[in-house]
Coordinates of C-alpha atoms and ligand atoms in Angstrom, one line a residue:
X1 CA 0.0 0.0 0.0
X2 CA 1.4 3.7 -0.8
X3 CA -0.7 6.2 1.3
X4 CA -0.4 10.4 0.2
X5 CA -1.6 12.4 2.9
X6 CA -2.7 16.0 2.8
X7 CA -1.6 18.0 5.3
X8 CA -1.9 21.4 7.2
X9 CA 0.6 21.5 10.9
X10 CA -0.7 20.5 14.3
X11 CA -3.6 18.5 13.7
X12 CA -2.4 16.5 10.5
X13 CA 1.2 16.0 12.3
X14 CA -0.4 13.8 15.4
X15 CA -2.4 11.9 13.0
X16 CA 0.9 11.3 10.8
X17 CA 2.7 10.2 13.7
X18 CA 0.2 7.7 14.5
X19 CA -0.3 6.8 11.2
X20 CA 3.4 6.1 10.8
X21 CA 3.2 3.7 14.2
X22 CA 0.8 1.4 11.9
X23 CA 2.2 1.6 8.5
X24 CA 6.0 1.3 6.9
X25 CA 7.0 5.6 6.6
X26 CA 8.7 4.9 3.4
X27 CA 5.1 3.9 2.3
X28 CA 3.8 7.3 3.0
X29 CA 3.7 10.9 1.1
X30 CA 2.6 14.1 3.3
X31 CA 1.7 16.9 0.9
X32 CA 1.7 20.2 3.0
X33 CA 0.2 23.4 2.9
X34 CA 2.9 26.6 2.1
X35 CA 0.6 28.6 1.7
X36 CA 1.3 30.5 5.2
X37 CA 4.9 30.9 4.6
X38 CA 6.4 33.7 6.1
X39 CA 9.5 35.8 6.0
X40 CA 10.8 36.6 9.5
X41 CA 14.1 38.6 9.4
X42 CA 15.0 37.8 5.8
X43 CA 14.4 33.7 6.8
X44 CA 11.9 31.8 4.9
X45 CA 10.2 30.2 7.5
X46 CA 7.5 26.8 6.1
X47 CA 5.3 26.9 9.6
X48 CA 3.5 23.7 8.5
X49 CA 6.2 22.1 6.7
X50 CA 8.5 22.3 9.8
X51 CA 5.2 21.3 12.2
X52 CA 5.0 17.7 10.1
X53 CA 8.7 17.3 10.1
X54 CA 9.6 18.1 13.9
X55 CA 6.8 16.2 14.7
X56 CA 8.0 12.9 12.4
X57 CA 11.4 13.2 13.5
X58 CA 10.2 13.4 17.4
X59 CA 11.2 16.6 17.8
X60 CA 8.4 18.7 18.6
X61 CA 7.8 20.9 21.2
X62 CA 4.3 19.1 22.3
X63 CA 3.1 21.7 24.5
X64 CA 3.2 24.5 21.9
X65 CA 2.7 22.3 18.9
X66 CA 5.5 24.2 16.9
X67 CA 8.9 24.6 17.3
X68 CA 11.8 22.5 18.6
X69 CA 11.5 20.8 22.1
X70 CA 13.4 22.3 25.1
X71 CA 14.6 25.5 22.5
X72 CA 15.9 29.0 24.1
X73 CA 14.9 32.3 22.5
X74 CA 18.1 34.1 23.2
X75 CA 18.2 35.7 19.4
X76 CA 14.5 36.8 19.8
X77 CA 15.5 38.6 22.8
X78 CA 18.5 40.3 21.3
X79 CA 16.0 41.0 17.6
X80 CA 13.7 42.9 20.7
X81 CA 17.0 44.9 21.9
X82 CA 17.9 46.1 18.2
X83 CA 14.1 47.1 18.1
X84 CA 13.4 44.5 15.6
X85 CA 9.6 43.0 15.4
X86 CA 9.1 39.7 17.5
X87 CA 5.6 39.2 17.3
X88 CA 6.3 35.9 15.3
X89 CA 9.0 33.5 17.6
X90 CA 11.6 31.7 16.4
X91 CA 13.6 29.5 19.0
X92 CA 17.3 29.1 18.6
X93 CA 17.5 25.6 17.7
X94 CA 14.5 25.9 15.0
X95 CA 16.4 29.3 13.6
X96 CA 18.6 26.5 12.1
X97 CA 16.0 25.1 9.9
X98 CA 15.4 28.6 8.7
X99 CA 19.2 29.4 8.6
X100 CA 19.8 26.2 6.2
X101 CA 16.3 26.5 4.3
X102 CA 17.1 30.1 3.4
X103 CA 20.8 29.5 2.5
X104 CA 20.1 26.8 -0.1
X105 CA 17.2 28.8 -1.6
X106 CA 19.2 31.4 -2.2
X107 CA 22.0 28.7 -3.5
X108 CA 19.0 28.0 -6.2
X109 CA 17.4 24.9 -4.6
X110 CA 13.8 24.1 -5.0
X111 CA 11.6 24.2 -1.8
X112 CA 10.8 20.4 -2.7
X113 CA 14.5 19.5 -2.9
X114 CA 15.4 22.0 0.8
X115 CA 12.4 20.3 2.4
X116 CA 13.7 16.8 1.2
X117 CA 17.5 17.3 2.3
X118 CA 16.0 18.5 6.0
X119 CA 13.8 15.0 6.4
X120 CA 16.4 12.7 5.4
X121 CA 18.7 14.5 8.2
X122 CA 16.5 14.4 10.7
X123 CA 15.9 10.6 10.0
X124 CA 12.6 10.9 8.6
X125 CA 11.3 8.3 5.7
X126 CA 8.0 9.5 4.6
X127 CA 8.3 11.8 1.6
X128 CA 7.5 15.4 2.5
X129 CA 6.2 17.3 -0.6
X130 CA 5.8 21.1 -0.1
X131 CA 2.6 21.9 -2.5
X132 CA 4.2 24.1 -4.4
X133 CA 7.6 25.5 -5.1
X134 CA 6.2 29.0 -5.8
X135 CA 5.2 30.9 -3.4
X136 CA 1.4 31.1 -2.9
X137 CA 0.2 33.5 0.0
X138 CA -2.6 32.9 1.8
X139 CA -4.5 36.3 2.8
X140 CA -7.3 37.0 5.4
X141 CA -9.9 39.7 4.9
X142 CA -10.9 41.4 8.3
X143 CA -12.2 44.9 9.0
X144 CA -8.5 46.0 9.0
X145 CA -8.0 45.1 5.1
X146 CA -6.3 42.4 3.8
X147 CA -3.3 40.7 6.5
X148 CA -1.0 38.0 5.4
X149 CA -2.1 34.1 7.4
X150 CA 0.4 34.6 9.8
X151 CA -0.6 38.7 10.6
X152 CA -3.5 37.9 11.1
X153 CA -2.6 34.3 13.4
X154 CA 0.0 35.0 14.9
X155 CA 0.8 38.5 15.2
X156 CA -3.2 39.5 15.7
X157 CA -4.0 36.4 17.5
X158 CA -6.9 35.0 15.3
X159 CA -9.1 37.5 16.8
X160 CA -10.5 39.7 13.9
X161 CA -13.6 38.7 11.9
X162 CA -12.8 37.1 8.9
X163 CA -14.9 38.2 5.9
X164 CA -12.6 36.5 3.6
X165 CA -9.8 34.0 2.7
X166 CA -7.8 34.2 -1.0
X167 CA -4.7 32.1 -1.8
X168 CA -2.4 34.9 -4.2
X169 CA -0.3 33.5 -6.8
X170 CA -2.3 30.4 -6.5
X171 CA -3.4 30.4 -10.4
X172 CA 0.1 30.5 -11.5
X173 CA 1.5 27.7 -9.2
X174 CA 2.5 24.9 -10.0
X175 CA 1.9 21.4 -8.0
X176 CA 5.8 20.7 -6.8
X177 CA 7.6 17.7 -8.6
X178 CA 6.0 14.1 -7.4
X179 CA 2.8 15.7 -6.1
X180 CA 0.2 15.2 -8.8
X181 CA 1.6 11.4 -9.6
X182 CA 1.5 10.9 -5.2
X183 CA -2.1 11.4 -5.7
X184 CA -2.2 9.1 -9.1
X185 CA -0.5 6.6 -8.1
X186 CA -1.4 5.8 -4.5
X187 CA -3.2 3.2 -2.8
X188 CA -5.3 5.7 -0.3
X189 CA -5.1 9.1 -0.2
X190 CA -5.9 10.7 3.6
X191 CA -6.7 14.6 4.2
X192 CA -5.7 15.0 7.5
X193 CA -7.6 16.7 10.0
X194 CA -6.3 20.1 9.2
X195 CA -8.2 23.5 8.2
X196 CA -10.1 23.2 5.4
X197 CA -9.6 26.9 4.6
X198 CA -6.1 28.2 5.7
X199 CA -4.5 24.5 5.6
X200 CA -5.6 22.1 2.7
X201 CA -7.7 25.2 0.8
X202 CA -4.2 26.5 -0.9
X203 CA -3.4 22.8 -1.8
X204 CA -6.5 22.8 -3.7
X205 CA -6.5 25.8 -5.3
X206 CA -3.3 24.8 -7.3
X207 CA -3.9 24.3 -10.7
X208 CA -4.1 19.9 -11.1
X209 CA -4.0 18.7 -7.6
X210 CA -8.6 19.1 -7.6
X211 CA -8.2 17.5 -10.8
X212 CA -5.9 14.6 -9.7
X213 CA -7.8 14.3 -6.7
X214 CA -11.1 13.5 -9.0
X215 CA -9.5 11.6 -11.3
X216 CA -7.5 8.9 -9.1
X217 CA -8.9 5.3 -8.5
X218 CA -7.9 5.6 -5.0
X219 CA -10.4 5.9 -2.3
X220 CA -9.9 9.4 -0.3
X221 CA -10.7 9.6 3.2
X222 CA -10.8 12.5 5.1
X223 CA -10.7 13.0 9.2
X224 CA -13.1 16.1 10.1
X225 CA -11.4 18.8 12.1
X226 CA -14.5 20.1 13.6
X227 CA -15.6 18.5 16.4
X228 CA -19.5 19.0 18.2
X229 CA -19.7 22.6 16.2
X230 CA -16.2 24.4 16.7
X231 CA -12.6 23.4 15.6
X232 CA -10.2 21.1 18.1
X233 CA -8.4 24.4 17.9
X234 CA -7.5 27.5 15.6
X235 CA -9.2 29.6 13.4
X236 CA -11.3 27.0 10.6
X237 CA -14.8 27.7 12.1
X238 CA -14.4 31.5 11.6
X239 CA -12.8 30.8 8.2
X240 CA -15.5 28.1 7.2
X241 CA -18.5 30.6 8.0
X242 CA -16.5 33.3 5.9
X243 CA -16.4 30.8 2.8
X244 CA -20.5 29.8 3.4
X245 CA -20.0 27.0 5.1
X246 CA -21.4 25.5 8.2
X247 CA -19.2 25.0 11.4
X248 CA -19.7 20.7 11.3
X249 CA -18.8 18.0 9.9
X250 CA -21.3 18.9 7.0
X251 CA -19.2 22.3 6.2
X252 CA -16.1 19.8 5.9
X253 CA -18.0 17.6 3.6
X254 CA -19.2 20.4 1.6
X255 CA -15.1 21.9 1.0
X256 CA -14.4 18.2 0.0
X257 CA -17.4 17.2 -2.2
X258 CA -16.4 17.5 -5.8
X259 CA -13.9 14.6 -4.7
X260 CA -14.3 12.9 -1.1
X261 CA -15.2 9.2 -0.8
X262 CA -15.1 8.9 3.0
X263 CA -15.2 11.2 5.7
X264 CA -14.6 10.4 9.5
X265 CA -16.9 12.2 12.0
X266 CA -16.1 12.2 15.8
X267 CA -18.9 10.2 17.8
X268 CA -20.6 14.0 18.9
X269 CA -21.5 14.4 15.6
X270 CA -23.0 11.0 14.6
X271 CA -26.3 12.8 14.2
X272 CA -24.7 14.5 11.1
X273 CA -23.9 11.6 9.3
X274 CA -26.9 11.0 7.3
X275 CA -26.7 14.7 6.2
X276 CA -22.8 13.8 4.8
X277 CA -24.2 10.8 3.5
X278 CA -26.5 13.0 1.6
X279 CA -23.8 14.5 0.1
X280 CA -22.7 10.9 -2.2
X281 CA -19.9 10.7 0.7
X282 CA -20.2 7.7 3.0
X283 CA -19.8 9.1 6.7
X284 CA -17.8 7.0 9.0
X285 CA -18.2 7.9 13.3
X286 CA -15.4 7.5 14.9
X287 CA -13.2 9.0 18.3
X288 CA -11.5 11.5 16.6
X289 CA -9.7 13.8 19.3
X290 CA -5.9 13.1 19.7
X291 CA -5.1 13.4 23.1
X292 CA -2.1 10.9 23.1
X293 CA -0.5 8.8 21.2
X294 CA -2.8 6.0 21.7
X295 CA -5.8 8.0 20.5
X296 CA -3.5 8.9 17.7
X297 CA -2.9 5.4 16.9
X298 CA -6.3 4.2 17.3
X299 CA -7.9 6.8 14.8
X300 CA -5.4 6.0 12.4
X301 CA -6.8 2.4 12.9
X302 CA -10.5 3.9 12.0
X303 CA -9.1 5.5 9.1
X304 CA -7.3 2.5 7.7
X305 CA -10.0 0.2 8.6
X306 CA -13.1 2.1 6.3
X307 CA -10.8 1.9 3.3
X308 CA -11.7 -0.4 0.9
Ligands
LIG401 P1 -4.9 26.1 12.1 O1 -4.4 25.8 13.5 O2 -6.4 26.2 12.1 O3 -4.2 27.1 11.4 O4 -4.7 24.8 11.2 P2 -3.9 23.4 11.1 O5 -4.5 22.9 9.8 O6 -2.5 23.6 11.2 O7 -4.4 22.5 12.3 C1 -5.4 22.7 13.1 C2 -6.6 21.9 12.7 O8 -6.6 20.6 13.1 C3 -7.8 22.6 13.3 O9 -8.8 22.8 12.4 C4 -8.2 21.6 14.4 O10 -9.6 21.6 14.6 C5 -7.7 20.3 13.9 N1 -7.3 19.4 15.0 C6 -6.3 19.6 15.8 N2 -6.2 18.5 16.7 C7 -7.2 17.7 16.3 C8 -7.6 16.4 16.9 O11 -7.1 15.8 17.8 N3 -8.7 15.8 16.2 C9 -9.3 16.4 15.2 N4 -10.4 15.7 14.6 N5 -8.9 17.6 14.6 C10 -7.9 18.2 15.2

């Protein structure tokens, strides 16, 4: 079996770590979001694509859900001296993923073959794809204009009311090498429970991957990341409403419809299954909160078990 996964950061990376507990990880592709890339001090900084890979290579800091484990912040603190912004926090450790990405960019590397060279060193034998190897921005429309994802996350906290979401430079993407033949040629494909705006909306609205995605024989499953009417955690319900779609498992459905065969609802929302079913996609209840990595393991056991 080859499984390609679609992913966003934290709630795709505990499902891939369970998932990689169960299968072989040199049978498995992650395709992650870029679109809320960010430049921090000159640094190209790949939030989800270093959320996936800490978390693969065990290196995560678990309470934050980003960065390295155990990492100081002694540069931030001297950025803050020189009267530098440090709204957005890079640890010292993690600074060296952004050090190294940035340096062989600018040597003329793709962001596919960067992101590659980082997993194989950190031990890692999934393929990571990033979507794309040009940059597409996701911006957020709130009373204050447009903001960049990460303005608006991070440095505004998630707090203002989003009216709407656009992925720039999306139409002229292209899917990066090995994506659009990960979807073709696998065995399962699995969208992770990640937002279905902000996280696997910009891996959609690449020109091909929709397309590949509707054409592929196989079966694609997909883990809802709202849970009894609101998100696990982060902005996708506010998003979801700003795109016309409801807050549930429905709204999820809904995003994925044009080509989702499966989609896993937690238990709360069992009543919603009919209404998915409705939909031409067969609904699936399941416990899908990943508190640990049991309950990561044992919903990456629901997943694997509804496909055909
Ligand atoms: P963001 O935090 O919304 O920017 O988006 P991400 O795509 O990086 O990841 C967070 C998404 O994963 C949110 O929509 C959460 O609701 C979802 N999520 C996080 N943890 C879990 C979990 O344990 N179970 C499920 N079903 N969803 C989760």
């Amino acid at each position: 079996m080859k499984y390609t996964a679609l992913a966003g950061g934290t709630g795709a990376a505990k499902l891939l770590r369970g998932l990689c507990q169960v299968i072989d990880p040199s049978d498995l592709t992650v395709i992650v979001n870029t679109g809320d890339d960010w430049m921090v001090w000159g640094l190209s900084v790949s939030p989800d694509l270093d959320t996936v890979t800490y978390t693969l290579a065990g290196l995560i800091d678990e309470t934050q859900g980003w960065g390295i484990r155990d990492d100081t912040f002694r540069c931030l603190a001297v950025m803050a001296t020189l009267g530098r912004e440090t709204w957005f926090n890079l640890g010292d450790k993690d600074l060296a993923t952004h050090l190294y990405r940035t340096d062989r960019l600018r040597e003329g590397n793709t962001l596919s073959q960067v992101t590659d060279e980082i997993r194989r060193r950190v031990g890692i034998r999934s393929r990571i794809l990033p979507m794309s190897d040009q940059r597409v921005a996701t911006q957020v429309l709130t009373p204050d204009g447009w903001l960049a994802f990460q303005e608006f996350l991070v440095r505004e906290k998630g707090r203002l009311e989003v009216r709407d979401v656009a992925y720039e430079r999306s139409e002229s993407a292209r899917p990066a090498p090995g994506v659009v033949d990960a979807i073709s040629h696998a065995s399962a494909v699995i969208v992770c429970p990640s937002n279905p705006i902000s996280s696997i909306g910009p891996i959609l609205a690449i020109r091909g991957i929709q397309d590949s995605l509707a054409a592929t024989q196989a079966p694609i499953v997909a883990v809802s990341p709202i849970v009894g009417g609101a998100p696990v955690s982060g902005p996708a319900g506010k998003m979801m409403l700003a795109k016309g779609l409801p807050v549930s498992p429905v709204g999820v459905a809904q995003a994925y419809e044009k080509w989702l065969d499966i989609l896993v609802l937690d238990r709360q929302d069992s009543a919603l299954a009919s209404e998915v079913q409705s939909l031409g996609i067969r609904a699936v209840v399941a416990d899908t909160i990943m508190r640990d990595r049991q309950t990561e393991v044992s919903l990456v056991r629901a997943v694997l078990k509804v496909l055909p």
